[in-house]
Short mmCIF file of C-alpha atoms and ligand atoms in Angstrom, two decimals:
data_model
loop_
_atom_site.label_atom_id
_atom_site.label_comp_id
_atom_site.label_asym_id
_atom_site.label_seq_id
_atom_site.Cartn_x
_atom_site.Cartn_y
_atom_site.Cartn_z
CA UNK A 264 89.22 87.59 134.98
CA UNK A 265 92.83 88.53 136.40
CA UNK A 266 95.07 88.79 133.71
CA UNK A 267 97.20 86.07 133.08
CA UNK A 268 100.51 86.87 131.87
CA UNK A 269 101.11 85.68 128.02
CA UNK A 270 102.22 82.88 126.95
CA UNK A 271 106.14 82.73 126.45
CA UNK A 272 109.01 81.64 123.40
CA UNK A 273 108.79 78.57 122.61
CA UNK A 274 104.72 78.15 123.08
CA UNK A 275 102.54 77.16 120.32
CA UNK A 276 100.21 79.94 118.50
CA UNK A 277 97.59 77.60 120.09
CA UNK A 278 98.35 78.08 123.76
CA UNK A 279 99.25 81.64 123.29
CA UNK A 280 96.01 82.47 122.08
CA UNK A 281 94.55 80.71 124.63
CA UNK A 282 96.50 82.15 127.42
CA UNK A 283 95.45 85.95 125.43
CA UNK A 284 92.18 84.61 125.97
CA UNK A 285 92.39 83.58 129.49
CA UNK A 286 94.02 86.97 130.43
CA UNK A 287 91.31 89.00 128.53
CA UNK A 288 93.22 90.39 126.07
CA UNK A 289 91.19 88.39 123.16
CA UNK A 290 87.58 87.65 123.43
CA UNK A 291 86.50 84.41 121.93
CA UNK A 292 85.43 84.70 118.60
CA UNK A 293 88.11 86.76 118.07
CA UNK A 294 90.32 83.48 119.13
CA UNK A 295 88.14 81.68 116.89
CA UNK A 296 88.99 83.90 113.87
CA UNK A 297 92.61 83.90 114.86
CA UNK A 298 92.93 80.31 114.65
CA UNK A 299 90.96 79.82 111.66
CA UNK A 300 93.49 82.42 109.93
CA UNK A 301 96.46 80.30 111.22
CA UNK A 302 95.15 77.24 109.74
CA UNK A 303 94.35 79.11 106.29
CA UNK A 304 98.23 79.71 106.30
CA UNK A 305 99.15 76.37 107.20
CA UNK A 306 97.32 75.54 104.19
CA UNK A 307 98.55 77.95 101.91
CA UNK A 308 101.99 77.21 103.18
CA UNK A 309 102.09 73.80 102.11
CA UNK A 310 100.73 75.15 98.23
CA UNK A 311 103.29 77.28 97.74
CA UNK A 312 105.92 75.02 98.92
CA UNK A 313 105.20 72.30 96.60
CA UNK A 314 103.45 75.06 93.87
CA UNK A 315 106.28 73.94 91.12
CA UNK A 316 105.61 69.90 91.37
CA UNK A 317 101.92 70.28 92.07
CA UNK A 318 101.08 72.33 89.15
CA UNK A 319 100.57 75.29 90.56
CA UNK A 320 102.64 78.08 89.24
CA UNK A 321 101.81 80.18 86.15
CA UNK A 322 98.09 82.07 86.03
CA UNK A 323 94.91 81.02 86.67
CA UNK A 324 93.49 82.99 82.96
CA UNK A 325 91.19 85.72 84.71
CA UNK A 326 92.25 89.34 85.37
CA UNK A 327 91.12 90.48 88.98
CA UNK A 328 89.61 93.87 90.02
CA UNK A 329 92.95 95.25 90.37
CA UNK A 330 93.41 94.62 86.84
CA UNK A 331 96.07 92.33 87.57
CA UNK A 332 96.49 88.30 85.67
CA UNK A 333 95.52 86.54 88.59
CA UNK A 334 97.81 83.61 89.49
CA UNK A 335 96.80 80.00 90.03
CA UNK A 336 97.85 80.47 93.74
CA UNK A 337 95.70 83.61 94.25
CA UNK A 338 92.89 82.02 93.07
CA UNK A 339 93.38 79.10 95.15
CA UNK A 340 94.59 81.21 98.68
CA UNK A 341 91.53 83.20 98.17
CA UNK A 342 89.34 79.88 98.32
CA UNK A 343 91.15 79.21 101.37
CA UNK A 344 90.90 82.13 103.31
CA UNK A 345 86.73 82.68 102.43
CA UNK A 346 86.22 78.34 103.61
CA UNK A 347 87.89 78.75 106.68
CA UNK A 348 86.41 82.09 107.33
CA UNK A 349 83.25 80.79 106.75
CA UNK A 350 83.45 77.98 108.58
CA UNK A 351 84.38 79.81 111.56
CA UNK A 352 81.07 80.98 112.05
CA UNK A 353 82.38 84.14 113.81
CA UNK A 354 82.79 86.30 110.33
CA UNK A 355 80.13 88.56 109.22
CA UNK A 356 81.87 90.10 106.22
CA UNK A 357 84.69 89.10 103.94
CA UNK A 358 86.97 91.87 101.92
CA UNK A 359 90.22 90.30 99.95
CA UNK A 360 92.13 91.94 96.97
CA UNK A 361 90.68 89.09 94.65
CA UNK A 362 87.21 89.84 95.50
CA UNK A 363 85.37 92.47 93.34
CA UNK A 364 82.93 93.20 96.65
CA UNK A 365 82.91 92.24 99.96
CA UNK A 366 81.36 89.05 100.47
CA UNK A 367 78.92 88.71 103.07
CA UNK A 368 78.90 85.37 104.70
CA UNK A 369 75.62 83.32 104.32
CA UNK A 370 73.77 83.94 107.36
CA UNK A 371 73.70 80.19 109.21
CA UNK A 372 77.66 80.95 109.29
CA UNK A 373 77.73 84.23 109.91
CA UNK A 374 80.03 85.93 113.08
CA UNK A 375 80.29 89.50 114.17
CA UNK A 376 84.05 90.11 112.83
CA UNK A 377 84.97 92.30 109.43
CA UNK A 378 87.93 90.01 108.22
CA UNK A 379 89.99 91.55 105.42
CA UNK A 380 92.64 89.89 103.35
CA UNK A 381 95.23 89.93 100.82
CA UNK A 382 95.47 86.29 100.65
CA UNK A 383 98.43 85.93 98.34
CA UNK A 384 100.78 88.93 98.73
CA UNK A 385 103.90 89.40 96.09
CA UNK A 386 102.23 86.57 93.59
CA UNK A 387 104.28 87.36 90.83
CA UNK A 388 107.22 85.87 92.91
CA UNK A 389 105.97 82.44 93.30
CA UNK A 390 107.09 81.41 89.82
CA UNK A 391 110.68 81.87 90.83
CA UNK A 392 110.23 80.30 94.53
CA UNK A 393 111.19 83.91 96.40
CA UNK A 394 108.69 85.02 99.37
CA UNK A 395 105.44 85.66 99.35
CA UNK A 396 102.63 86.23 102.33
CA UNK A 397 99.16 86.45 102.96
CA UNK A 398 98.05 89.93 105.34
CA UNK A 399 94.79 89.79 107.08
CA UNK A 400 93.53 92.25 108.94
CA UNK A 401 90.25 91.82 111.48
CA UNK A 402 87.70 94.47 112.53
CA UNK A 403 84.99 94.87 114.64
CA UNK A 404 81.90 95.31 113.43
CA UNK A 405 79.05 97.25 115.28
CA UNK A 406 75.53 97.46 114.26
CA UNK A 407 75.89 99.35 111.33
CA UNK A 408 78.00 96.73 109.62
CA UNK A 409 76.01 93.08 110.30
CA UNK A 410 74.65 92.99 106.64
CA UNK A 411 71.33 92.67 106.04
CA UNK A 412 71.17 89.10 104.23
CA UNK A 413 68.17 90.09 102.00
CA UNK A 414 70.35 93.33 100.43
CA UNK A 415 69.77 93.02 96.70
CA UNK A 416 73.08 93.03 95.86
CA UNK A 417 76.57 92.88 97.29
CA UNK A 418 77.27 96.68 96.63
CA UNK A 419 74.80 97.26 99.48
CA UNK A 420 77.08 95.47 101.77
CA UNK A 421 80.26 97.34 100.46
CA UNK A 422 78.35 100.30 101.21
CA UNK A 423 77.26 99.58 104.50
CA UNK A 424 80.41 97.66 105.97
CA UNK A 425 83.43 99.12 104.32
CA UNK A 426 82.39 102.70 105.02
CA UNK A 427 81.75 101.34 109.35
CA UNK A 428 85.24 99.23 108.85
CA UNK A 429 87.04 101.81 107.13
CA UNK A 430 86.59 104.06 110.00
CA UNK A 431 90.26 103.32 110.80
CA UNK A 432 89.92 105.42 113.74
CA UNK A 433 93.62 106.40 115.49
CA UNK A 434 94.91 103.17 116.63
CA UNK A 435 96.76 104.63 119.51
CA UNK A 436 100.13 102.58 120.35
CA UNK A 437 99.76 99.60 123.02
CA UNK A 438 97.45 101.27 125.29
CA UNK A 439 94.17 100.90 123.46
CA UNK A 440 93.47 100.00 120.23
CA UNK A 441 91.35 101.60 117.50
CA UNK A 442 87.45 100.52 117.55
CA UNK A 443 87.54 98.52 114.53
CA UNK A 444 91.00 97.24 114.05
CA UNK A 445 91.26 94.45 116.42
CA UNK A 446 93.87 92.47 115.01
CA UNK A 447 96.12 92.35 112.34
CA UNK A 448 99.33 90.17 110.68
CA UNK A 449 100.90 87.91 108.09
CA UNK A 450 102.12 85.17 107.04
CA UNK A 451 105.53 85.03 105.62
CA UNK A 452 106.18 81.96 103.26
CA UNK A 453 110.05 82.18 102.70
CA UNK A 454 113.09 80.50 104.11
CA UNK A 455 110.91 80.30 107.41
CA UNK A 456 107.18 80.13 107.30
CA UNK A 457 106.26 83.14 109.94
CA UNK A 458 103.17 84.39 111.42
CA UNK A 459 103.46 87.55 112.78
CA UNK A 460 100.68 89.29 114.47
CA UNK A 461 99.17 91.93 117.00
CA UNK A 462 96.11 92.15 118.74
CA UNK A 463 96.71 95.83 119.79
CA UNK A 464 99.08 94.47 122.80
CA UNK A 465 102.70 94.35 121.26
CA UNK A 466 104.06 92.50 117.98
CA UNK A 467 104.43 88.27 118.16
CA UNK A 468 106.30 86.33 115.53
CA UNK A 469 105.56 82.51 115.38
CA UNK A 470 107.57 79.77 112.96
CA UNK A 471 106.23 77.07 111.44
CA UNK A 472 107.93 73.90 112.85
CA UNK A 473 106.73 71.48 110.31
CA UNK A 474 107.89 68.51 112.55
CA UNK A 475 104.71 69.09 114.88
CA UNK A 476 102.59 70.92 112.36
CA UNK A 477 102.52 74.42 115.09
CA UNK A 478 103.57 77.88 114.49
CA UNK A 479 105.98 77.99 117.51
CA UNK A 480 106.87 81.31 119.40
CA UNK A 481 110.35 82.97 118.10
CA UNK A 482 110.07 86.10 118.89
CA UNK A 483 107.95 88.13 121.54
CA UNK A 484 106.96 92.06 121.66
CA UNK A 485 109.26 92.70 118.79
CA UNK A 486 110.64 96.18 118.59
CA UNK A 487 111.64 97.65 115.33
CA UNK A 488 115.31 99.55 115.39
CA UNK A 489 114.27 103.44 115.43
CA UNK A 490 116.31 103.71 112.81
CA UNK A 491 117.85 101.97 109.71
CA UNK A 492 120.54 102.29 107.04
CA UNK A 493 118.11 99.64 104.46
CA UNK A 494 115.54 101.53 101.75
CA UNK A 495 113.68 99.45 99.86
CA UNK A 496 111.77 101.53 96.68
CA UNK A 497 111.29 100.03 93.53
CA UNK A 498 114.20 102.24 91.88
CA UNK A 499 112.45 101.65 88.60
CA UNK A 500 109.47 103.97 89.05
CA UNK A 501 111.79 106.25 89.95
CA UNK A 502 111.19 109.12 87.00
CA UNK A 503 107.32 108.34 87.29
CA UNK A 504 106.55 108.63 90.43
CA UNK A 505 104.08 111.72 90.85
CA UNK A 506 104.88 114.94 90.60
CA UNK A 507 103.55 115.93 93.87
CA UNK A 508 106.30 114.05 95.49
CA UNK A 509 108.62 113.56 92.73
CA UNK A 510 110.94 116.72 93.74
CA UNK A 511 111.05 115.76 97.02
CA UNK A 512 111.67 112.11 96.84
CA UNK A 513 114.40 112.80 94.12
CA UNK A 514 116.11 114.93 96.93
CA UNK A 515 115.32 112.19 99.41
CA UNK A 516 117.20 109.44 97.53
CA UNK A 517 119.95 111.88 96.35
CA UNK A 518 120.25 112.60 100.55
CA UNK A 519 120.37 108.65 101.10
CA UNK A 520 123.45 107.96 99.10
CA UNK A 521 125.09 110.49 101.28
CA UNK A 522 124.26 108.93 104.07
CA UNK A 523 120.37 110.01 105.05
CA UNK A 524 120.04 110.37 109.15
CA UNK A 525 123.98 109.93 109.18
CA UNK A 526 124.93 112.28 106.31
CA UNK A 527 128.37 110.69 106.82
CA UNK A 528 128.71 110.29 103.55
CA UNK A 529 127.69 106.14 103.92
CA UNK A 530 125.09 105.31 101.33
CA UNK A 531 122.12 103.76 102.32
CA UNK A 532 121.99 99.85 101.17
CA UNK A 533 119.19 99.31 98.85
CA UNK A 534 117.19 96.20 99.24
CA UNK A 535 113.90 94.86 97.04
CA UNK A 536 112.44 91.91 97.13
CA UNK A 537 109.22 93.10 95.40
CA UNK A 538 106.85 91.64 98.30
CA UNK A 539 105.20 93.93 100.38
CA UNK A 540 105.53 90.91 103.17
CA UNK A 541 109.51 89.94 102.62
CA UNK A 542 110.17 93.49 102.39
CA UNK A 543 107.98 94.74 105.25
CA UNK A 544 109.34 91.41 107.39
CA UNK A 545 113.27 92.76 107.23
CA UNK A 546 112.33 96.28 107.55
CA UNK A 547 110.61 94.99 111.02
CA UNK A 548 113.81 93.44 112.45
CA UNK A 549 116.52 94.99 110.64
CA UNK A 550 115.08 98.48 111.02
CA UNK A 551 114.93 101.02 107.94
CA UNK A 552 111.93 102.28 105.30
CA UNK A 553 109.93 100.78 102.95
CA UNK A 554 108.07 102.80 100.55
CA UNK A 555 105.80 102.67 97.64
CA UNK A 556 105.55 106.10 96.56
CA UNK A 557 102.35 107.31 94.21
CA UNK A 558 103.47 107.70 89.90
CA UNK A 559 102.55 108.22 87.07
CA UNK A 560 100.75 104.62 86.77
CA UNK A 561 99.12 104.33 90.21
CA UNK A 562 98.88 108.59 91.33
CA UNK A 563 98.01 106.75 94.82
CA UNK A 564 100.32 104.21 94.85
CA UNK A 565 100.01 100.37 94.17
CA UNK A 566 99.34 99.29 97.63
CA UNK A 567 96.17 99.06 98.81
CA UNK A 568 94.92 100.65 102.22
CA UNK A 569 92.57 98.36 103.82
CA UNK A 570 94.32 94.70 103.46
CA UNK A 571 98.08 95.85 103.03
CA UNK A 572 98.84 99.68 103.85
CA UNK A 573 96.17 99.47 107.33
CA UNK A 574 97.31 95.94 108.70
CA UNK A 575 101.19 96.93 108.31
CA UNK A 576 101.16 99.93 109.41
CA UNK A 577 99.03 98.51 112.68
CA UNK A 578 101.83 96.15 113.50
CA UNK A 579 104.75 98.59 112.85
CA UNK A 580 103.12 101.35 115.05
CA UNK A 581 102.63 98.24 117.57
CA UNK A 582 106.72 97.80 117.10
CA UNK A 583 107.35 101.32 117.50
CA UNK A 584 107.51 102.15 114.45
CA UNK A 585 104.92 104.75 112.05
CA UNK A 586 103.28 103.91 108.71
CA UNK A 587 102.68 106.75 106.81
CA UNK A 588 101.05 107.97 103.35
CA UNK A 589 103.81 110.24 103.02
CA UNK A 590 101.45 113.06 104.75
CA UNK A 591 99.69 111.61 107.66
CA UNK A 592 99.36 108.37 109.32
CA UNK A 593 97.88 105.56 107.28
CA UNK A 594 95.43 104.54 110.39
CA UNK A 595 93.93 108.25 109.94
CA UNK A 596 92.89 108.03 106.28
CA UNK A 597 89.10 107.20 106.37
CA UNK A 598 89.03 105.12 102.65
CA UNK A 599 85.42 104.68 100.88
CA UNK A 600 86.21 101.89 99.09
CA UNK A 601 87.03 98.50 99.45
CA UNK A 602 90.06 98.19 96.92
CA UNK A 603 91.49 102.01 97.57
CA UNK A 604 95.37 102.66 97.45
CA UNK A 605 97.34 105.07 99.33
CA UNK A 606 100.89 106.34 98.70
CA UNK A 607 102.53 103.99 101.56
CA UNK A 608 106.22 104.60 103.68
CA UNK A 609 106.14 102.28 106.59
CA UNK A 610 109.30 101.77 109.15
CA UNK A 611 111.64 103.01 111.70
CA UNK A 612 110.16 105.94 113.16
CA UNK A 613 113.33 107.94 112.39
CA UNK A 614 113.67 106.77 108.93
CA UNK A 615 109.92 107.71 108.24
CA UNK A 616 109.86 111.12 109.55
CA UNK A 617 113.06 111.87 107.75
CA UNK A 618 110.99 110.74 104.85
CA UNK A 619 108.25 112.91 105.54
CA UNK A 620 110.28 116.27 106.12
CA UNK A 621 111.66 116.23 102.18
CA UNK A 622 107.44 115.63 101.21
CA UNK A 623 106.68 118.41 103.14
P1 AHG B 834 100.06 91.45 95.29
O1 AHG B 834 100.96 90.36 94.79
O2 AHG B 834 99.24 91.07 96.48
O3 AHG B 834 99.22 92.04 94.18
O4 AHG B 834 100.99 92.60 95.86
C1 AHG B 834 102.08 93.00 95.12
C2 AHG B 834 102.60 94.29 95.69
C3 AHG B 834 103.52 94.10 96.89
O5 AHG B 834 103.58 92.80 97.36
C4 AHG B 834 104.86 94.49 96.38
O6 AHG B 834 105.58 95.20 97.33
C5 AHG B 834 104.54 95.36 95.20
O7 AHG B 834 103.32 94.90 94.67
C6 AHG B 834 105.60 95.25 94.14
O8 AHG B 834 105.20 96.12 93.11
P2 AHG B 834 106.25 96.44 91.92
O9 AHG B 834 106.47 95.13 91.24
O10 AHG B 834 105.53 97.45 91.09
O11 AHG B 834 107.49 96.99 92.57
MN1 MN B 835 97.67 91.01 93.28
MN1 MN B 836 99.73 92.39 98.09
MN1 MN B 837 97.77 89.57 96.58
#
């Protein structure tokens, strides 16, 4: 088909993914999927919105995988995400942070795409109304990864897909994407409800206009700044943070405060809004670095690789920007498990590479 060109500001998330259809930029199911994770937003939008006169704040009363007290809003974004996966009838295999296991979908429903989720991102926000997100991620699957629906258990699937999905082979910027990693991109619930996503062809941003019910186009092939004066580092795990990097991080911020890149003596401004997605978000347009270092706590970090560290880092690479562990790209690591964290620095390409040269 000749390629169309895409769809323009001001066009729906509907017709754009159409039109990335039409030109051959997005197969079909993949549209499918797309749309289906657009509508799971929607959805979760609206819950989080009203979360303090609907009951929804405060925890759900189960501890997740991650150890963590789910919230009432996990629980429920979770549900979310899996129906409207499911429904789709184009996903094969389900991963999200509140699932112990990937969850293969029952085989009447089940698609060829990997679809992996964080479907609540900064929870421990919502209680006091400031941003949240949900990050999805969406790989290809090849034969080695369309689970086989009589496996005893769902460990066999874990074993079978994530290995095949984890494969985060090189994404390579804009020309061609990585095998497996065909999409990626959250949703921002904040001042603005955002979705912002790439399909390995440049970084859209759409807002919810809530008088039509559409994410709308505001912003097209966004480039992040390639460089910053913004860090945002949870300052309190400062004197934790693991001694392999410790030194050099200490040194890093010290360097910052004098004015990093500049070293004109103008501190860095500090910002944390302790979401990965508001964070990440402002890092994207304002420019700067982002970083969740490894400490004593979490040696590897908090974040986790496959449904927050591998979908970011797609997207700022896509921007023109790097995601690193601190000492290599993120989209090289080649995790084994579902749930695995990774020391995480994601950015301007300036700021991260600055980054990198105190680690080294
Ligand atoms: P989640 O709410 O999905 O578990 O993610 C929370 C993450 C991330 O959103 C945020 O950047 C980070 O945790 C904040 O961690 P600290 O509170 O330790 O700074
Ligand atoms: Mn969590
Ligand atoms: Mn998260
Ligand atoms: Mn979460």
């Amino acid at each position: 088909r000749a390629r169309t060109a895409p769809a323009g500001l001001g066009s729906t998330f509907t017709t754009w993914l159409l039109k990335e259809e039409i030109g051959g930029r997005v197969d079909g199911e993949l549209a499918i999927v797309l749309s289906s994770v657009a509508l799971a937003c929607k959805q979760i939008a609206s819950r989080v919105q009203r979360a303090p006169v609907a009951g929804d704040t405060g925890l759900a009363g189960d501890v997740n995988v991650q150890g963590e007290d789910q919230k009432k809003l996990d629980v429920v974004a979770n549900e979310i995400f899996c129906d409207v996966l499911r429904t789709s009838g184009r996903t094969g295999v389900i991963a999200s942070e509140e699932e112990d296991v990937p969850v293969a979908v029952e085989e009447t429903y089940a698609g060829n795409y990997v679809v992996v989720f964080d479907p609540l991102d900064g929870s421990s926000n919502l209680d006091a109304a400031v941003s949240t997100g949900s990050i999805f991620g969406v790989y290809d699957s090849d034969e080695q990864c369309v689970p086989d629906f009589d496996a005893e258990d769902d460990a066999a699937v874990e074993e079978k897909c994530i290995a095949n999905v984890c494969q985060a082979r090189p994404l390579h910027l804009h020309s061609h994407r990585g095998n497996n990693l065909q999409a990626a991109g959250y949703c921002m619930y904040s001042s603005s409800t955002m979705l912002v996503l790439t399909v390995g062809d440049g970084v859209y941003m759409f807002t919810l206009d809530a008088s039509i019910g559409e994410f709308v186009m505001s912003h097209e092939r966004v480039r992040i700044p390639e460089r910053g004066r913004i860090y945002s580092f949870n300052e309190g795990n400062a004197k934790a943070r693991s001694i392999s990097h410790c030194e050099g991080l200490k040194r890093y911020a010290d360097d910052l405060r004098a004015g990093g890149i500049d070293q004109n003596g103008k501190p860095y401004s500090a910002r944390y809004i302790g979401s990965l997605v508001g964070d990440f978000h402002r890092t994207l347009l304002y420019g700067g670095i982002y970083g969740y270092p490894g400490d004593a706590k979490n040696p590897n970090g908090k974040l986790r690789l496959l449904y927050e560290c591998a979908p970011m880092s797609f997207i700022a690479e896509q921007a023109g920007g790097m995601g690193s562990t601190g000492t290599g790209r993120v989209m090289d690591v080649e995790p084994s498990e579902v749930h695995q964290r990774v020391p995480f620095y994601v950015g301007s390409a300036k700021e991260v590479q600055y980054l990198e040269s105190f680690l080294a």
